[in-house]
CSV table of C-alpha atoms and ligand atoms in Angstrom, one decimal:
chain,number,residue,atom,x,y,z
D,1,THR,CA,-124.7,92.4,-52.3
D,2,LEU,CA,-121.7,90.3,-53.4
D,3,ARG,CA,-121.9,88.5,-56.6
D,4,ASP,CA,-119.3,85.9,-57.4
D,5,VAL,CA,-116.4,87.8,-55.8
D,6,HIS,CA,-113.0,86.6,-56.1
D,7,PHE,CA,-110.3,88.4,-54.3
D,8,SER,CA,-106.4,87.8,-53.4
D,9,HIS,CA,-104.1,90.1,-51.7
D,10,ASP,CA,-101.2,88.7,-53.6
D,11,GLY,CA,-102.5,88.4,-57.2
D,12,ASP,CA,-101.7,84.8,-56.6
D,13,ARG,CA,-103.8,82.8,-53.9
D,14,ASP,CA,-107.5,83.6,-53.8
D,15,VAL,CA,-108.4,84.5,-50.3
D,16,LEU,CA,-112.1,84.9,-51.2
D,17,ARG,CA,-113.3,82.5,-53.7
D,18,GLY,CA,-116.6,83.0,-55.4
D,19,VAL,CA,-118.4,84.7,-52.5
D,20,THR,CA,-122.2,85.5,-53.3
D,21,ALA,CA,-124.3,87.0,-50.4
D,22,THR,CA,-127.1,89.4,-50.4
D,23,ILE,CA,-127.4,91.0,-47.0
D,24,ASP,CA,-130.9,92.8,-46.7
D,25,GLY,CA,-130.8,96.3,-45.5
D,26,GLY,CA,-131.2,97.2,-41.6
D,27,ARG,CA,-130.2,93.4,-40.6
D,28,THR,CA,-127.6,92.6,-38.2
D,29,VAL,CA,-125.2,89.8,-39.6
D,30,ALA,CA,-122.4,88.0,-37.8
D,31,VAL,CA,-119.7,87.0,-39.9
D,32,VAL,CA,-118.1,83.7,-38.4
D,33,GLY,CA,-115.2,81.6,-39.4
D,34,ALA,CA,-112.0,80.2,-38.3
D,35,THR,CA,-108.8,82.5,-38.4
D,36,GLY,CA,-107.7,83.4,-41.9
D,37,ALA,CA,-111.2,82.3,-43.4
D,38,GLY,CA,-111.2,85.8,-45.0
D,39,LYS,CA,-113.4,87.7,-42.6
D,40,THR,CA,-111.3,90.7,-42.5
D,41,SER,CA,-110.9,90.6,-46.3
D,42,LEU,CA,-114.6,90.3,-46.7
D,43,LEU,CA,-115.3,93.6,-44.6
D,44,HIS,CA,-112.5,95.7,-46.5
D,45,LEU,CA,-114.1,94.6,-49.9
D,46,ILE,CA,-117.4,95.9,-48.5
D,47,ALA,CA,-115.9,99.0,-47.3
D,48,GLY,CA,-114.2,99.6,-50.7
D,49,LEU,CA,-110.7,99.8,-49.2
D,50,VAL,CA,-109.7,97.0,-51.6
D,51,ALA,CA,-111.3,96.1,-55.0
D,52,ALA,CA,-112.5,92.4,-56.1
D,53,ASP,CA,-110.4,90.7,-58.9
D,54,SER,CA,-113.6,89.6,-60.3
D,55,GLY,CA,-117.3,89.9,-59.4
D,56,SER,CA,-119.2,92.7,-58.1
D,57,VAL,CA,-119.8,94.3,-54.6
D,58,THR,CA,-122.7,96.8,-54.3
D,59,VAL,CA,-123.3,98.9,-51.1
D,60,PRO,CA,-125.9,101.6,-50.5
D,61,ALA,CA,-125.2,105.1,-51.6
D,62,ALA,CA,-124.9,106.2,-48.1
D,63,GLY,CA,-122.0,104.2,-48.0
D,64,SER,CA,-120.3,102.1,-45.2
D,65,ARG,CA,-118.0,102.5,-42.2
D,66,ILE,CA,-115.6,100.1,-41.0
D,67,VAL,CA,-114.6,100.0,-37.4
D,68,PHE,CA,-111.5,97.8,-36.6
D,69,GLN,CA,-110.6,95.7,-33.7
D,70,GLU,CA,-107.6,97.8,-32.8
D,71,PRO,CA,-108.6,101.4,-33.4
D,72,PHE,CA,-106.4,104.3,-33.9
D,73,LEU,CA,-106.4,107.1,-31.6
D,74,LEU,CA,-105.0,110.5,-32.7
D,75,ALA,CA,-103.4,113.1,-30.5
D,76,GLY,CA,-106.2,115.4,-29.6
D,77,SER,CA,-109.3,115.7,-27.7
D,78,VAL,CA,-112.1,113.0,-27.3
D,79,ARG,CA,-114.3,115.5,-29.5
D,80,GLU,CA,-111.6,115.7,-32.1
D,81,ASN,CA,-111.3,111.9,-32.1
D,82,ILE,CA,-114.9,111.4,-32.8
D,83,ALA,CA,-115.5,114.3,-35.2
D,84,LEU,CA,-112.3,113.7,-37.2
D,85,GLY,CA,-112.4,116.8,-39.1
D,86,ILE,CA,-116.1,117.0,-39.9
D,87,ASP,CA,-118.9,119.3,-38.0
D,88,VAL,CA,-120.8,117.1,-35.6
D,89,PRO,CA,-123.4,118.7,-33.5
D,90,ALA,CA,-123.1,118.2,-29.7
D,91,ASP,CA,-126.3,116.1,-29.3
D,92,ALA,CA,-125.2,113.8,-32.1
D,93,ILE,CA,-122.1,113.2,-30.4
D,94,GLU,CA,-124.0,112.5,-27.1
D,95,VAL,CA,-126.3,110.0,-28.8
D,96,ALA,CA,-123.2,108.3,-30.3
D,97,LEU,CA,-121.4,107.9,-27.2
D,98,ALA,CA,-124.5,106.5,-25.5
D,99,VAL,CA,-125.1,103.9,-28.4
D,100,ALA,CA,-121.4,102.9,-28.0
D,101,GLU,CA,-121.8,102.7,-24.3
D,102,ALA,CA,-118.8,105.0,-24.2
D,103,GLN,CA,-120.1,107.3,-21.4
D,104,PHE,CA,-116.9,106.8,-19.6
D,105,VAL,CA,-115.5,109.9,-21.4
D,106,TYR,CA,-117.6,112.2,-19.3
D,107,ASP,CA,-115.6,111.0,-16.1
D,108,LEU,CA,-112.3,112.1,-17.8
D,109,PRO,CA,-110.5,114.9,-16.3
D,110,ALA,CA,-111.9,117.4,-19.0
D,111,GLY,CA,-114.6,115.2,-20.3
D,112,LEU,CA,-114.9,115.6,-23.9
D,113,ASP,CA,-112.0,118.1,-24.0
D,114,THR,CA,-109.6,115.8,-22.5
D,115,GLU,CA,-106.6,115.4,-24.6
D,116,LEU,CA,-105.8,111.7,-25.7
D,117,GLY,CA,-102.8,110.1,-27.3
D,118,GLU,CA,-99.2,110.3,-26.6
D,119,ARG,CA,-99.1,113.4,-24.5
D,120,GLY,CA,-102.8,112.9,-23.1
D,121,VAL,CA,-104.8,110.3,-21.3
D,122,GLY,CA,-104.3,106.5,-22.3
D,123,LEU,CA,-107.3,104.4,-23.0
D,124,SER,CA,-107.9,100.7,-22.5
D,125,GLY,CA,-108.6,98.3,-25.6
D,126,GLY,CA,-112.3,98.3,-24.9
D,127,GLN,CA,-112.6,102.0,-24.4
D,128,ARG,CA,-110.9,102.7,-27.6
D,129,GLN,CA,-113.1,100.1,-29.4
D,130,ARG,CA,-116.2,102.0,-27.9
D,131,LEU,CA,-114.8,105.5,-28.9
D,132,ALA,CA,-114.0,104.3,-32.5
D,133,LEU,CA,-117.6,102.9,-32.8
D,134,ALA,CA,-119.1,106.4,-31.4
D,135,ARG,CA,-116.8,108.1,-34.4
D,136,ALA,CA,-118.4,105.5,-37.0
D,137,LEU,CA,-121.7,106.2,-35.6
D,138,VAL,CA,-121.8,110.1,-36.1
D,139,ARG,CA,-121.3,109.6,-39.7
D,140,ARG,CA,-124.4,107.9,-39.9
D,141,PRO,CA,-123.4,104.9,-42.6
D,142,ALA,CA,-125.9,102.7,-44.3
D,143,VAL,CA,-123.6,99.9,-43.5
D,144,LEU,CA,-121.5,99.5,-40.3
D,145,LEU,CA,-118.9,97.1,-40.5
D,146,LEU,CA,-117.4,95.8,-37.2
D,147,ASP,CA,-114.2,93.7,-37.3
D,148,ASP,CA,-114.4,92.2,-33.8
D,149,THR,CA,-114.7,95.7,-32.7
D,150,THR,CA,-116.5,94.6,-29.4
D,151,SER,CA,-114.1,91.6,-28.6
D,152,ALA,CA,-112.4,93.8,-25.7
D,153,LEU,CA,-115.4,94.5,-24.0
D,154,ASP,CA,-117.0,92.2,-21.2
D,155,PRO,CA,-119.9,90.1,-22.5
D,156,THR,CA,-122.5,92.1,-20.5
D,157,THR,CA,-121.3,95.6,-22.2
D,158,GLU,CA,-120.8,93.9,-25.5
D,159,ALA,CA,-124.7,92.5,-25.6
D,160,LYS,CA,-125.7,96.4,-24.5
D,161,VAL,CA,-123.8,97.8,-27.3
D,162,LEU,CA,-125.4,95.4,-29.9
D,163,ALA,CA,-128.8,95.9,-28.3
D,164,ASN,CA,-128.2,99.6,-28.4
D,165,LEU,CA,-127.1,99.5,-32.1
D,166,ARG,CA,-130.3,97.5,-33.1
D,167,ALA,CA,-132.6,100.1,-31.2
D,168,ALA,CA,-130.9,103.2,-32.5
D,169,LEU,CA,-130.1,102.2,-35.9
D,170,SER,CA,-133.0,100.0,-37.1
D,171,GLN,CA,-132.3,101.3,-40.6
D,172,THR,CA,-128.4,100.6,-40.7
D,173,THR,CA,-127.2,97.3,-41.9
D,174,VAL,CA,-124.6,95.8,-39.3
D,175,VAL,CA,-122.0,93.4,-40.6
D,176,ALA,CA,-119.8,92.3,-37.4
D,177,VAL,CA,-117.1,89.6,-37.4
D,178,ALA,CA,-117.8,88.0,-34.1
D,179,SER,CA,-116.1,85.2,-32.2
D,180,ARG,CA,-118.1,85.1,-28.8
D,181,PRO,CA,-121.0,82.6,-29.3
D,182,SER,CA,-123.4,84.7,-27.1
D,183,THR,CA,-123.0,87.7,-29.5
D,184,ILE,CA,-123.2,85.5,-32.6
D,185,ALA,CA,-126.6,84.3,-31.4
D,186,LEU,CA,-127.9,88.0,-31.0
D,187,ALA,CA,-127.3,88.5,-34.9
D,188,ASP,CA,-130.4,88.0,-37.1
D,189,ASP,CA,-128.2,86.0,-39.6
D,190,VAL,CA,-124.8,84.3,-39.7
D,191,LEU,CA,-122.6,84.3,-42.7
D,192,TYR,CA,-120.3,81.3,-42.1
D,193,LEU,CA,-116.9,81.7,-44.0
D,194,ASP,CA,-114.6,78.8,-44.5
D,195,ASN,CA,-111.4,79.0,-46.6
D,196,GLY,CA,-112.7,81.9,-48.6
D,197,GLN,CA,-116.1,80.6,-49.4
D,198,VAL,CA,-119.6,81.0,-47.9
D,199,VAL,CA,-120.3,77.8,-46.6
D,200,ALA,CA,-123.7,78.8,-45.0
D,201,HIS,CA,-126.0,81.7,-44.4
D,202,GLY,CA,-128.7,81.6,-42.1
D,203,ARG,CA,-129.9,81.7,-38.6
D,204,HIS,CA,-127.3,80.8,-35.9
D,205,ASP,CA,-129.6,78.1,-34.2
D,206,GLU,CA,-130.2,76.6,-37.7
D,207,LEU,CA,-126.7,76.4,-38.7
D,208,MET,CA,-125.9,74.9,-35.3
D,209,GLN,CA,-128.5,72.1,-36.1
D,210,SER,CA,-127.7,71.6,-39.8
D,211,VAL,CA,-123.9,72.3,-40.3
D,212,PRO,CA,-121.7,70.1,-38.4
D,213,ALA,CA,-118.5,71.8,-39.1
D,214,TYR,CA,-120.3,75.3,-38.2
D,215,ARG,CA,-121.3,73.5,-34.8
D,216,GLN,CA,-117.9,72.3,-34.0
D,217,LEU,CA,-116.4,75.8,-34.6
D,218,ILE,CA,-118.9,77.3,-32.0
D,219,GLU,CA,-117.9,74.7,-29.8
D,220,ALA,CA,-114.3,75.5,-30.1
D,221,PHE,CA,-115.1,79.1,-29.5
D,222,GLU,CA,-116.8,78.3,-26.4
D,223,HIS,CA,-114.0,76.2,-25.1
D,224,ASP,CA,-111.5,79.1,-26.0
D,225,ARG,CA,-113.6,81.3,-24.1
D,226,ALA,CA,-114.1,79.1,-21.0
D,227,ALA,CA,-110.2,78.4,-21.0
D,228,MET,CA,-109.7,82.0,-21.1
D,229,ASP,CA,-112.0,82.9,-18.2
D,230,ALA,CA,-110.4,80.0,-15.9
D,231,GLU,CA,-107.1,81.5,-16.8
D,232,LEU,CA,-108.5,85.0,-15.8
D,233,ALA,CA,-109.8,83.5,-12.4
D,234,GLU,CA,-106.4,82.1,-11.4
D,235,PRO,CA,-103.8,84.6,-9.6
D,236,ILE,CA,-101.1,85.1,-12.1
D,237,ASP,CA,-98.0,87.1,-12.2
D,238,ALA,CA,-98.1,90.2,-14.1
D,239,GLY,CA,-95.1,89.2,-16.1
D,240,ASP,CA,-96.9,85.9,-16.8
D,241,ARG,CA,-100.0,87.3,-18.3
D,242,LYS,CA,-100.5,86.5,-21.8
D,243,SER,CA,-101.6,89.2,-24.1
D,244,VAL,CA,-104.8,88.8,-25.8
V,301,LIG,N1,-103.8,87.8,-46.3
V,301,LIG,C1,-102.8,88.1,-46.9
V,301,LIG,N2,-102.4,89.5,-47.0
V,301,LIG,C2,-103.0,90.5,-46.1
V,301,LIG,C3,-103.8,90.0,-45.3
V,301,LIG,C4,-104.4,88.7,-45.4
V,301,LIG,O1,-102.4,87.5,-47.7
V,301,LIG,N3,-102.7,91.6,-46.0
V,301,LIG,C5,-104.4,86.1,-46.0
V,301,LIG,C6,-104.2,85.6,-44.9
V,301,LIG,O2,-102.9,85.0,-44.8
V,301,LIG,C7,-105.2,84.6,-44.8
V,301,LIG,C8,-106.1,85.3,-46.0
V,301,LIG,O3,-105.6,86.4,-46.3
V,301,LIG,O4,-105.0,83.4,-45.6
V,301,LIG,C9,-107.4,85.8,-45.0
V,301,LIG,O5,-107.2,86.7,-44.1
V,301,LIG,P1,-108.1,87.5,-43.3
V,301,LIG,O6,-109.3,88.1,-44.2
V,301,LIG,O7,-107.5,88.6,-42.7
V,301,LIG,O8,-108.7,86.2,-42.3
V,301,LIG,P2,-109.7,86.5,-41.1
V,301,LIG,O9,-110.9,85.6,-41.4
V,301,LIG,O10,-110.1,87.9,-41.0
V,301,LIG,O11,-108.8,86.1,-40.0
V,301,LIG,P3,-108.7,86.4,-38.3
V,301,LIG,O12,-109.9,85.6,-37.7
V,301,LIG,O13,-107.4,85.8,-37.9
V,301,LIG,O14,-108.8,87.8,-38.2
V,302,LIG,MG1,-109.8,89.3,-39.3
């Protein structure tokens, strides 16, 4: 629950302005908004990484875990990267990897003992994202915060991960920044942020009907996605390729 939260990074310009929202336990909420709207800042507040200047943020006692869009890997084995110093039973790792659709690790040269990082095997962006998700899952958070964490996955895998999360973690609240319309549509509710304020909070299809600015944003996302897909379909020089 957030109550009239104000927050600024520099103590000057408010990035979140009077945000009030109650997210019911066990739900999956998509946080949607244009770039700079304050989505990441909102997740950081819920995660307790930053403190509100005024207002209150309440999260369940079991705490929250945030998974970033560009997750870090440590030099160490896959297992160490998931456990990060805590004692995790082997079956819990197995379950977390399955939910995160990260079974690719079993195909690495030494499976869970494969060394990652500078001296070891490199992983793709999507592989990192899934490993980071497994890392969060073994900690059994009450609230799982995903900051565009599945953006590097193809839409089919992304949808699978979200379905897995829903099936495996019916008690866990998932708050996910998302920009793919098909993903947003899978959430129970959407929190639509614009310029640091909650403009709307409701079901995706309802907001599409009743909030023109939201519909325009979703249409722009769809347009971007189509342009990206078209670009991928064309033969391109490696050197010409835009980073995403
Ligand atoms: N900001 C800032 N200092 C930071 C991070 C962000 O001043 N260390 C500002 C940004 O310039 C932006 C606002 O805070 O105006 C909101 O940032 P953020 O919450 O990161 O926006 P997002 O909605 O997450 O944007 P994006 O989609 O680009 O990730
Ligand atoms: Mg962000």
